[in-house]
Amino acid sequence: MGFSTSGAFAVIGFAILLSTAAFVGVMQNNAELYADAREDDVTEWQEQGETAVEISDTNLTLGQLVFNVTNTGGSDLAVDHTDVLVNGSYYPQSDMDDVTVEGVDTDVWRVEDRLRIALRSPDPTRVKVVTEHGVAALQPLDLRRTRVSYVADGDGSLRTVTPSGAVETYATSATVDAVGPATHDVDDDGRVDVPYVTASDELRMIDDGGEETVLDPGGTVNATHLGVGDWDADGTVEVVYVRGQGTLTDVEPDGTATTILSGAASVAGVGDFDDDGDQDVVYVDSAGELRYVDAADNRATTGVTVSDENATGRPADYDGDGLLEVPHQDGGDQGIDLANDAGANGTFTPSYQVSAASMGAFDWDGDGTVDVVHVDGSNELRALDARSGDTWQIFDSGGAVVVVQPEPGAA
């Protein structure tokens, strides 16, 4: 007996029913997956919206970069899922000297807690912290020096002074005619080095452990302000100086010297002066004009002429606008002027005479912005706050005013 038409329809109907059930099941499953994905997206968006971090308290001591990152958002974070980049380079936590939350080695980073990070970088200019939700904080680094170097008025010794007034004397084996900043561990031995020029026109450096190194023994180094930094981005800190007949030069820790350009009179310092991500050497040319050059030999002028080639200071953000300026003595009123890459950027006229001497920088008043450390007409060290115009005398820890030799000035 053959299969009836009604039976065939029954089979077809059953097949349609099964197909419909399967289709509905797939659609329901897809809908659930879509809903789960949407829920995950919403959760991620919410977590991103609740996540915020803030970098603060950056400092560079003995070649070690230390900073705090505060969890300012609304949710806890995981330390293990937090990445750190310095100058664009990733630093694994295994290579860091310290990664602790409120002094505790933990993976839990709670709201309002501070994550302390310590690592070593040859010349840090910016740090970026990225959290597990992709929220990041970027901080340009204009690190406040903990010391200003100078030559003491009485015995001619090379010394440094901190904002707290702690004075350290360096046992140099030669007379000091010019000094550089105590900012970097140039030879990477764990101690900050102070470069200086001797009376016999040699370039040397000495650290607070007494280790002294001759960088350029040529006897033709000019006694002007010195610059320090990894200006050519090769991972090594160099000392920048003027030698011979106005040759702007940088020297590696091993004594390898490279000519940058000719026609220079003095060095102001090293920093990202034009805010383009590259380090620049800021210098005064033979005509007294403030100029800068990067490692690609891109040269530019500020259009500012200084009154004295030696009366400048290192590039730093003195007025808190996020850009670097170079201080220099105003020969007209014997005050202090600031210049950035675009030109003149502020004039300050204290109630006393500012000497035509090299200038230094540190945060004397503790407000988070570097101050211009300079020499007055009585050869005493003073600090100028470029945001308020306030000035102070600089005292040692015993309460005595720091008196310096004006020729080397401060750095």
PDB file of C-alpha atoms in Angstrom, residues 94-376:
ATOM      1  CA  SER A  94      59.700  43.034  37.012  1.00  0.00           C
ATOM      2  CA  ASP A  95      62.283  45.680  36.055  1.00  0.00           C
ATOM      3  CA  MET A  96      60.988  48.288  38.503  1.00  0.00           C
ATOM      4  CA  ASP A  97      62.619  49.049  41.839  1.00  0.00           C
ATOM      5  CA  ASP A  98      59.303  49.518  43.621  1.00  0.00           C
ATOM      6  CA  VAL A  99      55.616  48.885  42.833  1.00  0.00           C
ATOM      7  CA  THR A 100      53.577  49.252  46.016  1.00  0.00           C
ATOM      8  CA  VAL A 101      50.166  50.552  47.052  1.00  0.00           C
ATOM      9  CA  GLU A 102      50.347  52.730  50.151  1.00  0.00           C
ATOM     10  CA  GLY A 103      53.591  50.956  51.029  1.00  0.00           C
ATOM     11  CA  VAL A 104      52.136  47.451  50.630  1.00  0.00           C
ATOM     12  CA  ASP A 105      53.070  44.875  47.981  1.00  0.00           C
ATOM     13  CA  THR A 106      49.583  44.021  46.722  1.00  0.00           C
ATOM     14  CA  ASP A 107      47.622  43.630  43.505  1.00  0.00           C
ATOM     15  CA  VAL A 108      44.592  45.503  44.879  1.00  0.00           C
ATOM     16  CA  TRP A 109      44.623  49.217  44.075  1.00  0.00           C
ATOM     17  CA  ARG A 110      41.639  50.707  45.855  1.00  0.00           C
ATOM     18  CA  VAL A 111      39.933  54.019  45.232  1.00  0.00           C
ATOM     19  CA  GLU A 112      41.961  57.011  46.531  1.00  0.00           C
ATOM     20  CA  ASP A 113      44.988  54.797  47.207  1.00  0.00           C
ATOM     21  CA  ARG A 114      48.380  55.789  45.799  1.00  0.00           C
ATOM     22  CA  LEU A 115      50.450  53.439  43.694  1.00  0.00           C
ATOM     23  CA  ARG A 116      54.158  54.219  44.154  1.00  0.00           C
ATOM     24  CA  ILE A 117      56.428  53.372  41.243  1.00  0.00           C
ATOM     25  CA  ALA A 118      60.225  53.599  41.186  1.00  0.00           C
ATOM     26  CA  LEU A 119      62.308  52.730  38.137  1.00  0.00           C
ATOM     27  CA  ARG A 120      65.498  53.736  36.362  1.00  0.00           C
ATOM     28  CA  SER A 121      65.469  55.731  33.130  1.00  0.00           C
ATOM     29  CA  PRO A 122      68.473  57.608  31.669  1.00  0.00           C
ATOM     30  CA  ASP A 123      66.660  60.856  30.899  1.00  0.00           C
ATOM     31  CA  PRO A 124      62.892  60.698  31.535  1.00  0.00           C
ATOM     32  CA  THR A 125      60.816  63.403  29.856  1.00  0.00           C
ATOM     33  CA  ARG A 126      57.308  61.918  30.031  1.00  0.00           C
ATOM     34  CA  VAL A 127      55.561  59.036  31.790  1.00  0.00           C
ATOM     35  CA  LYS A 128      52.295  57.319  30.835  1.00  0.00           C
ATOM     36  CA  VAL A 129      50.274  54.966  33.034  1.00  0.00           C
ATOM     37  CA  VAL A 130      47.610  52.758  31.392  1.00  0.00           C
ATOM     38  CA  THR A 131      45.010  50.932  33.513  1.00  0.00           C
ATOM     39  CA  GLU A 132      43.254  47.614  32.834  1.00  0.00           C
ATOM     40  CA  HIS A 133      40.298  49.431  31.212  1.00  0.00           C
ATOM     41  CA  GLY A 134      42.456  51.383  28.791  1.00  0.00           C
ATOM     42  CA  VAL A 135      42.187  54.628  30.742  1.00  0.00           C
ATOM     43  CA  ALA A 136      45.549  56.400  30.777  1.00  0.00           C
ATOM     44  CA  ALA A 137      47.289  59.352  32.409  1.00  0.00           C
ATOM     45  CA  LEU A 138      50.167  61.152  30.704  1.00  0.00           C
ATOM     46  CA  GLN A 139      52.564  63.396  32.608  1.00  0.00           C
ATOM     47  CA  PRO A 140      55.316  65.459  30.966  1.00  0.00           C
ATOM     48  CA  LEU A 141      58.268  65.449  33.329  1.00  0.00           C
ATOM     49  CA  ASP A 142      60.024  68.650  34.249  1.00  0.00           C
ATOM     50  CA  LEU A 143      61.718  67.045  37.200  1.00  0.00           C
ATOM     51  CA  ARG A 144      62.534  69.369  40.031  1.00  0.00           C
ATOM     52  CA  ARG A 145      66.175  69.020  40.919  1.00  0.00           C
ATOM     53  CA  THR A 146      66.908  68.176  44.494  1.00  0.00           C
ATOM     54  CA  ARG A 147      70.186  70.108  44.419  1.00  0.00           C
ATOM     55  CA  VAL A 148      71.728  73.266  42.981  1.00  0.00           C
ATOM     56  CA  SER A 149      75.485  73.265  42.425  1.00  0.00           C
ATOM     57  CA  TYR A 150      77.788  76.239  43.041  1.00  0.00           C
ATOM     58  CA  VAL A 151      81.298  77.221  44.115  1.00  0.00           C
ATOM     59  CA  ALA A 152      81.573  78.492  47.693  1.00  0.00           C
ATOM     60  CA  ASP A 153      82.788  82.058  48.099  1.00  0.00           C
ATOM     61  CA  GLY A 154      85.224  81.325  50.919  1.00  0.00           C
ATOM     62  CA  ASP A 155      87.300  78.260  50.052  1.00  0.00           C
ATOM     63  CA  GLY A 156      86.317  77.830  46.389  1.00  0.00           C
ATOM     64  CA  SER A 157      84.975  74.327  46.967  1.00  0.00           C
ATOM     65  CA  LEU A 158      82.349  72.754  44.718  1.00  0.00           C
ATOM     66  CA  ARG A 159      79.137  72.344  46.680  1.00  0.00           C
ATOM     67  CA  THR A 160      75.458  71.555  46.309  1.00  0.00           C
ATOM     68  CA  VAL A 161      72.512  72.748  48.374  1.00  0.00           C
ATOM     69  CA  THR A 162      69.031  71.243  48.623  1.00  0.00           C
ATOM     70  CA  PRO A 163      65.745  73.097  49.211  1.00  0.00           C
ATOM     71  CA  SER A 164      65.979  71.974  52.844  1.00  0.00           C
ATOM     72  CA  GLY A 165      69.363  73.680  53.164  1.00  0.00           C
ATOM     73  CA  ALA A 166      71.524  70.553  53.259  1.00  0.00           C
ATOM     74  CA  VAL A 167      74.960  71.428  51.860  1.00  0.00           C
ATOM     75  CA  GLU A 168      77.383  68.861  50.470  1.00  0.00           C
ATOM     76  CA  THR A 169      81.017  69.557  49.594  1.00  0.00           C
ATOM     77  CA  TYR A 170      82.773  67.687  46.776  1.00  0.00           C
ATOM     78  CA  ALA A 171      86.499  66.975  47.081  1.00  0.00           C
ATOM     79  CA  THR A 172      87.608  68.041  43.609  1.00  0.00           C
ATOM     80  CA  SER A 173      91.286  67.732  42.738  1.00  0.00           C
ATOM     81  CA  ALA A 174      91.337  70.967  40.718  1.00  0.00           C
ATOM     82  CA  THR A 175      90.085  74.541  40.936  1.00  0.00           C
ATOM     83  CA  VAL A 176      86.516  74.908  39.630  1.00  0.00           C
ATOM     84  CA  ASP A 177      85.838  77.665  37.090  1.00  0.00           C
ATOM     85  CA  ALA A 178      82.387  76.586  35.836  1.00  0.00           C
ATOM     86  CA  VAL A 179      79.720  74.151  37.034  1.00  0.00           C
ATOM     87  CA  GLY A 180      76.887  72.107  35.594  1.00  0.00           C
ATOM     88  CA  PRO A 181      73.645  70.834  37.122  1.00  0.00           C
ATOM     89  CA  ALA A 182      73.518  67.938  39.595  1.00  0.00           C
ATOM     90  CA  THR A 183      70.684  66.219  37.751  1.00  0.00           C
ATOM     91  CA  HIS A 184      71.845  62.927  36.250  1.00  0.00           C
ATOM     92  CA  ASP A 185      73.785  59.774  36.975  1.00  0.00           C
ATOM     93  CA  VAL A 186      75.951  60.263  33.895  1.00  0.00           C
ATOM     94  CA  ASP A 187      78.117  57.146  34.288  1.00  0.00           C
ATOM     95  CA  ASP A 188      75.246  54.950  35.536  1.00  0.00           C
ATOM     96  CA  ASP A 189      76.879  53.963  38.826  1.00  0.00           C
ATOM     97  CA  GLY A 190      73.958  54.890  41.065  1.00  0.00           C
ATOM     98  CA  ARG A 191      75.265  58.335  42.033  1.00  0.00           C
ATOM     99  CA  VAL A 192      74.427  61.748  40.599  1.00  0.00           C
ATOM    100  CA  ASP A 193      77.364  63.445  38.901  1.00  0.00           C
ATOM    101  CA  VAL A 194      78.250  67.154  38.912  1.00  0.00           C
ATOM    102  CA  PRO A 195      80.138  68.236  35.763  1.00  0.00           C
ATOM    103  CA  TYR A 196      82.583  71.113  36.040  1.00  0.00           C
ATOM    104  CA  VAL A 197      85.352  72.932  34.169  1.00  0.00           C
ATOM    105  CA  THR A 198      88.767  73.267  35.811  1.00  0.00           C
ATOM    106  CA  ALA A 199      91.068  76.291  35.840  1.00  0.00           C
ATOM    107  CA  SER A 200      93.183  74.454  33.243  1.00  0.00           C
ATOM    108  CA  ASP A 201      90.144  74.195  30.940  1.00  0.00           C
ATOM    109  CA  GLU A 202      89.434  70.493  31.394  1.00  0.00           C
ATOM    110  CA  LEU A 203      85.925  69.045  31.604  1.00  0.00           C
ATOM    111  CA  ARG A 204      85.448  66.752  34.577  1.00  0.00           C
ATOM    112  CA  MET A 205      82.660  65.346  36.698  1.00  0.00           C
ATOM    113  CA  ILE A 206      82.496  64.182  40.287  1.00  0.00           C
ATOM    114  CA  ASP A 207      79.837  62.364  42.289  1.00  0.00           C
ATOM    115  CA  ASP A 208      78.926  62.539  45.956  1.00  0.00           C
ATOM    116  CA  GLY A 209      81.005  59.433  46.594  1.00  0.00           C
ATOM    117  CA  GLY A 210      84.156  61.271  45.542  1.00  0.00           C
ATOM    118  CA  GLU A 211      84.619  59.479  42.206  1.00  0.00           C
ATOM    119  CA  GLU A 212      86.121  61.990  39.769  1.00  0.00           C
ATOM    120  CA  THR A 213      86.279  61.464  35.989  1.00  0.00           C
ATOM    121  CA  VAL A 214      88.050  63.467  33.291  1.00  0.00           C
ATOM    122  CA  LEU A 215      85.674  63.767  30.327  1.00  0.00           C
ATOM    123  CA  ASP A 216      87.698  66.121  28.111  1.00  0.00           C
ATOM    124  CA  PRO A 217      91.361  66.653  29.013  1.00  0.00           C
ATOM    125  CA  GLY A 218      92.050  68.812  25.980  1.00  0.00           C
ATOM    126  CA  GLY A 219      92.660  72.007  27.925  1.00  0.00           C
ATOM    127  CA  THR A 220      90.399  73.957  25.575  1.00  0.00           C
ATOM    128  CA  VAL A 221      87.037  73.742  27.357  1.00  0.00           C
ATOM    129  CA  ASN A 222      85.321  77.100  27.818  1.00  0.00           C
ATOM    130  CA  ALA A 223      84.329  78.003  31.373  1.00  0.00           C
ATOM    131  CA  THR A 224      80.603  78.426  30.752  1.00  0.00           C
ATOM    132  CA  HIS A 225      77.365  76.864  31.982  1.00  0.00           C
ATOM    133  CA  LEU A 226      77.098  73.134  31.150  1.00  0.00           C
ATOM    134  CA  GLY A 227      74.153  71.068  29.938  1.00  0.00           C
ATOM    135  CA  VAL A 228      73.324  67.474  30.888  1.00  0.00           C
ATOM    136  CA  GLY A 229      70.840  65.077  29.281  1.00  0.00           C
ATOM    137  CA  ASP A 230      70.254  62.379  26.687  1.00  0.00           C
ATOM    138  CA  TRP A 231      69.713  64.928  23.931  1.00  0.00           C
ATOM    139  CA  ASP A 232      70.383  62.499  21.054  1.00  0.00           C
ATOM    140  CA  ALA A 233      68.090  59.754  22.440  1.00  0.00           C
ATOM    141  CA  ASP A 234      70.779  57.057  22.354  1.00  0.00           C
ATOM    142  CA  GLY A 235      70.001  55.872  25.883  1.00  0.00           C
ATOM    143  CA  THR A 236      73.118  57.471  27.362  1.00  0.00           C
ATOM    144  CA  VAL A 237      73.339  60.757  29.227  1.00  0.00           C
ATOM    145  CA  GLU A 238      75.791  63.258  27.749  1.00  0.00           C
ATOM    146  CA  VAL A 239      77.410  66.449  29.020  1.00  0.00           C
ATOM    147  CA  VAL A 240      77.087  69.346  26.562  1.00  0.00           C
ATOM    148  CA  TYR A 241      79.663  72.152  26.588  1.00  0.00           C
ATOM    149  CA  VAL A 242      81.590  74.634  24.439  1.00  0.00           C
ATOM    150  CA  ARG A 243      85.215  73.999  23.561  1.00  0.00           C
ATOM    151  CA  GLY A 244      87.874  75.612  21.397  1.00  0.00           C
ATOM    152  CA  GLN A 245      86.697  78.402  19.131  1.00  0.00           C
ATOM    153  CA  GLY A 246      82.998  78.137  19.905  1.00  0.00           C
ATOM    154  CA  THR A 247      82.452  74.442  19.144  1.00  0.00           C
ATOM    155  CA  LEU A 248      79.257  73.122  20.740  1.00  0.00           C
ATOM    156  CA  THR A 249      80.159  69.607  21.837  1.00  0.00           C
ATOM    157  CA  ASP A 250      78.646  66.639  23.640  1.00  0.00           C
ATOM    158  CA  VAL A 251      80.660  63.978  25.415  1.00  0.00           C
ATOM    159  CA  GLU A 252      79.670  60.451  26.440  1.00  0.00           C
ATOM    160  CA  PRO A 253      80.591  59.036  29.864  1.00  0.00           C
ATOM    161  CA  ASP A 254      83.502  57.182  28.240  1.00  0.00           C
ATOM    162  CA  GLY A 255      84.988  60.442  26.944  1.00  0.00           C
ATOM    163  CA  THR A 256      83.824  60.119  23.330  1.00  0.00           C
ATOM    164  CA  ALA A 257      83.222  63.692  22.155  1.00  0.00           C
ATOM    165  CA  THR A 258      81.069  64.731  19.181  1.00  0.00           C
ATOM    166  CA  THR A 259      80.854  68.151  17.565  1.00  0.00           C
ATOM    167  CA  ILE A 260      77.284  69.456  17.360  1.00  0.00           C
ATOM    168  CA  LEU A 261      77.894  72.778  15.621  1.00  0.00           C
ATOM    169  CA  SER A 262      80.205  75.780  15.581  1.00  0.00           C
ATOM    170  CA  GLY A 263      79.609  79.405  16.502  1.00  0.00           C
ATOM    171  CA  ALA A 264      78.427  78.810  20.076  1.00  0.00           C
ATOM    172  CA  ALA A 265      79.356  80.923  23.086  1.00  0.00           C
ATOM    173  CA  SER A 266      77.711  79.035  25.966  1.00  0.00           C
ATOM    174  CA  VAL A 267      75.164  76.338  26.837  1.00  0.00           C
ATOM    175  CA  ALA A 268      71.876  76.970  28.631  1.00  0.00           C
ATOM    176  CA  GLY A 269      70.901  73.314  28.925  1.00  0.00           C
ATOM    177  CA  VAL A 270      69.046  70.316  27.525  1.00  0.00           C
ATOM    178  CA  GLY A 271      65.274  69.806  27.247  1.00  0.00           C
ATOM    179  CA  ASP A 272      62.337  69.533  24.849  1.00  0.00           C
ATOM    180  CA  PHE A 273      62.403  73.279  24.314  1.00  0.00           C
ATOM    181  CA  ASP A 274      59.988  73.446  21.360  1.00  0.00           C
ATOM    182  CA  ASP A 275      57.632  70.775  22.754  1.00  0.00           C
ATOM    183  CA  ASP A 276      57.911  68.457  19.732  1.00  0.00           C
ATOM    184  CA  GLY A 277      58.891  65.306  21.614  1.00  0.00           C
ATOM    185  CA  ASP A 278      62.617  65.584  20.868  1.00  0.00           C
ATOM    186  CA  GLN A 279      65.304  66.849  23.214  1.00  0.00           C
ATOM    187  CA  ASP A 280      67.051  70.083  22.251  1.00  0.00           C
ATOM    188  CA  VAL A 281      70.309  71.729  23.241  1.00  0.00           C
ATOM    189  CA  VAL A 282      69.619  75.377  24.042  1.00  0.00           C
ATOM    190  CA  TYR A 283      72.668  77.584  23.605  1.00  0.00           C
ATOM    191  CA  VAL A 284      73.850  81.156  23.091  1.00  0.00           C
ATOM    192  CA  ASP A 285      75.591  81.838  19.790  1.00  0.00           C
ATOM    193  CA  SER A 286      78.594  84.093  19.231  1.00  0.00           C
ATOM    194  CA  ALA A 287      76.278  87.068  18.637  1.00  0.00           C
ATOM    195  CA  GLY A 288      74.480  86.558  21.966  1.00  0.00           C
ATOM    196  CA  GLU A 289      71.317  85.110  20.412  1.00  0.00           C
ATOM    197  CA  LEU A 290      69.483  82.322  22.221  1.00  0.00           C
ATOM    198  CA  ARG A 291      69.117  79.340  19.884  1.00  0.00           C
ATOM    199  CA  TYR A 292      68.366  75.620  20.017  1.00  0.00           C
ATOM    200  CA  VAL A 293      69.145  72.505  17.993  1.00  0.00           C
ATOM    201  CA  ASP A 294      67.955  68.882  18.095  1.00  0.00           C
ATOM    202  CA  ALA A 295      69.779  65.657  17.241  1.00  0.00           C
ATOM    203  CA  ALA A 296      68.483  65.793  13.639  1.00  0.00           C
ATOM    204  CA  ASP A 297      70.299  69.147  13.277  1.00  0.00           C
ATOM    205  CA  ASN A 298      67.044  71.093  13.121  1.00  0.00           C
ATOM    206  CA  ARG A 299      68.119  74.569  14.207  1.00  0.00           C
ATOM    207  CA  ALA A 300      65.981  77.482  15.325  1.00  0.00           C
ATOM    208  CA  THR A 301      66.266  80.804  17.104  1.00  0.00           C
ATOM    209  CA  THR A 302      64.159  82.361  19.822  1.00  0.00           C
ATOM    210  CA  GLY A 303      64.879  85.836  18.483  1.00  0.00           C
ATOM    211  CA  VAL A 304      66.070  86.798  21.966  1.00  0.00           C
ATOM    212  CA  THR A 305      69.508  88.315  22.539  1.00  0.00           C
ATOM    213  CA  VAL A 306      70.906  87.853  26.040  1.00  0.00           C
ATOM    214  CA  SER A 307      72.942  90.505  27.828  1.00  0.00           C
ATOM    215  CA  ASP A 308      75.645  88.090  28.981  1.00  0.00           C
ATOM    216  CA  GLU A 309      76.429  84.701  27.452  1.00  0.00           C
ATOM    217  CA  ASN A 310      77.077  83.177  30.877  1.00  0.00           C
ATOM    218  CA  ALA A 311      74.000  84.596  32.614  1.00  0.00           C
ATOM    219  CA  THR A 312      71.483  81.911  31.593  1.00  0.00           C
ATOM    220  CA  GLY A 313      69.883  78.889  33.226  1.00  0.00           C
ATOM    221  CA  ARG A 314      68.669  75.463  32.167  1.00  0.00           C
ATOM    222  CA  PRO A 315      65.345  74.966  30.313  1.00  0.00           C
ATOM    223  CA  ALA A 316      62.471  74.279  32.713  1.00  0.00           C
ATOM    224  CA  ASP A 317      58.798  75.144  33.182  1.00  0.00           C
ATOM    225  CA  TYR A 318      59.299  78.087  35.524  1.00  0.00           C
ATOM    226  CA  ASP A 319      55.886  79.723  35.093  1.00  0.00           C
ATOM    227  CA  GLY A 320      53.708  76.600  35.169  1.00  0.00           C
ATOM    228  CA  ASP A 321      52.351  76.908  31.613  1.00  0.00           C
ATOM    229  CA  GLY A 322      53.496  73.439  30.567  1.00  0.00           C
ATOM    230  CA  LEU A 323      56.257  74.744  28.287  1.00  0.00           C
ATOM    231  CA  LEU A 324      59.972  75.165  28.904  1.00  0.00           C
ATOM    232  CA  GLU A 325      61.643  78.533  29.350  1.00  0.00           C
ATOM    233  CA  VAL A 326      65.245  79.647  29.759  1.00  0.00           C
ATOM    234  CA  PRO A 327      65.973  82.381  32.331  1.00  0.00           C
ATOM    235  CA  HIS A 328      68.593  85.014  31.590  1.00  0.00           C
ATOM    236  CA  GLN A 329      69.752  88.246  33.141  1.00  0.00           C
ATOM    237  CA  ASP A 330      68.211  91.420  31.764  1.00  0.00           C
ATOM    238  CA  GLY A 331      71.161  93.747  31.327  1.00  0.00           C
ATOM    239  CA  GLY A 332      68.928  96.811  31.146  1.00  0.00           C
ATOM    240  CA  ASP A 333      67.384  96.680  34.605  1.00  0.00           C
ATOM    241  CA  GLN A 334      69.551  93.817  35.921  1.00  0.00           C
ATOM    242  CA  GLY A 335      66.467  91.721  36.519  1.00  0.00           C
ATOM    243  CA  ILE A 336      65.503  88.292  35.138  1.00  0.00           C
ATOM    244  CA  ASP A 337      63.801  87.574  31.814  1.00  0.00           C
ATOM    245  CA  LEU A 338      62.288  84.310  30.590  1.00  0.00           C
ATOM    246  CA  ALA A 339      62.440  83.163  26.976  1.00  0.00           C
ATOM    247  CA  ASN A 340      60.669  80.214  25.346  1.00  0.00           C
ATOM    248  CA  ASP A 341      61.018  78.854  21.824  1.00  0.00           C
ATOM    249  CA  ALA A 342      58.774  81.637  20.483  1.00  0.00           C
ATOM    250  CA  GLY A 343      60.652  84.510  22.134  1.00  0.00           C
ATOM    251  CA  ALA A 344      60.418  86.668  25.248  1.00  0.00           C
ATOM    252  CA  ASN A 345      58.033  85.288  27.867  1.00  0.00           C
ATOM    253  CA  GLY A 346      58.204  87.368  31.028  1.00  0.00           C
ATOM    254  CA  THR A 347      60.269  89.983  32.833  1.00  0.00           C
ATOM    255  CA  PHE A 348      60.929  90.202  36.560  1.00  0.00           C
ATOM    256  CA  THR A 349      62.577  93.079  38.373  1.00  0.00           C
ATOM    257  CA  PRO A 350      63.409  92.212  41.997  1.00  0.00           C
ATOM    258  CA  SER A 351      64.197  94.887  44.545  1.00  0.00           C
ATOM    259  CA  TYR A 352      67.885  93.979  44.333  1.00  0.00           C
ATOM    260  CA  GLN A 353      70.474  93.680  41.587  1.00  0.00           C
ATOM    261  CA  VAL A 354      70.729  90.350  39.760  1.00  0.00           C
ATOM    262  CA  SER A 355      74.312  89.405  38.970  1.00  0.00           C
ATOM    263  CA  ALA A 356      75.376  88.428  35.436  1.00  0.00           C
ATOM    264  CA  ALA A 357      76.027  84.842  36.510  1.00  0.00           C
ATOM    265  CA  SER A 358      74.908  81.336  35.608  1.00  0.00           C
ATOM    266  CA  MET A 359      71.509  80.337  37.042  1.00  0.00           C
ATOM    267  CA  GLY A 360      70.164  77.126  38.552  1.00  0.00           C
ATOM    268  CA  ALA A 361      66.750  75.683  39.290  1.00  0.00           C
ATOM    269  CA  PHE A 362      64.907  73.816  42.004  1.00  0.00           C
ATOM    270  CA  ASP A 363      61.573  74.033  43.809  1.00  0.00           C
ATOM    271  CA  TRP A 364      62.731  76.196  46.711  1.00  0.00           C
ATOM    272  CA  ASP A 365      59.290  77.051  48.086  1.00  0.00           C
ATOM    273  CA  GLY A 366      57.780  73.569  47.620  1.00  0.00           C
ATOM    274  CA  ASP A 367      54.818  74.661  45.485  1.00  0.00           C
ATOM    275  CA  GLY A 368      55.470  72.114  42.730  1.00  0.00           C
ATOM    276  CA  THR A 369      57.017  74.553  40.243  1.00  0.00           C
ATOM    277  CA  VAL A 370      60.739  75.114  39.755  1.00  0.00           C
ATOM    278  CA  ASP A 371      62.154  78.467  40.803  1.00  0.00           C
ATOM    279  CA  VAL A 372      64.977  80.433  39.172  1.00  0.00           C
ATOM    280  CA  VAL A 373      68.017  80.178  41.440  1.00  0.00           C
ATOM    281  CA  HIS A 374      70.320  83.128  40.811  1.00  0.00           C
ATOM    282  CA  VAL A 375      73.095  85.240  42.320  1.00  0.00           C
ATOM    283  CA  ASP A 376      72.401  88.747  43.609  1.00  0.00           C
TER     284      ASP A 376
END
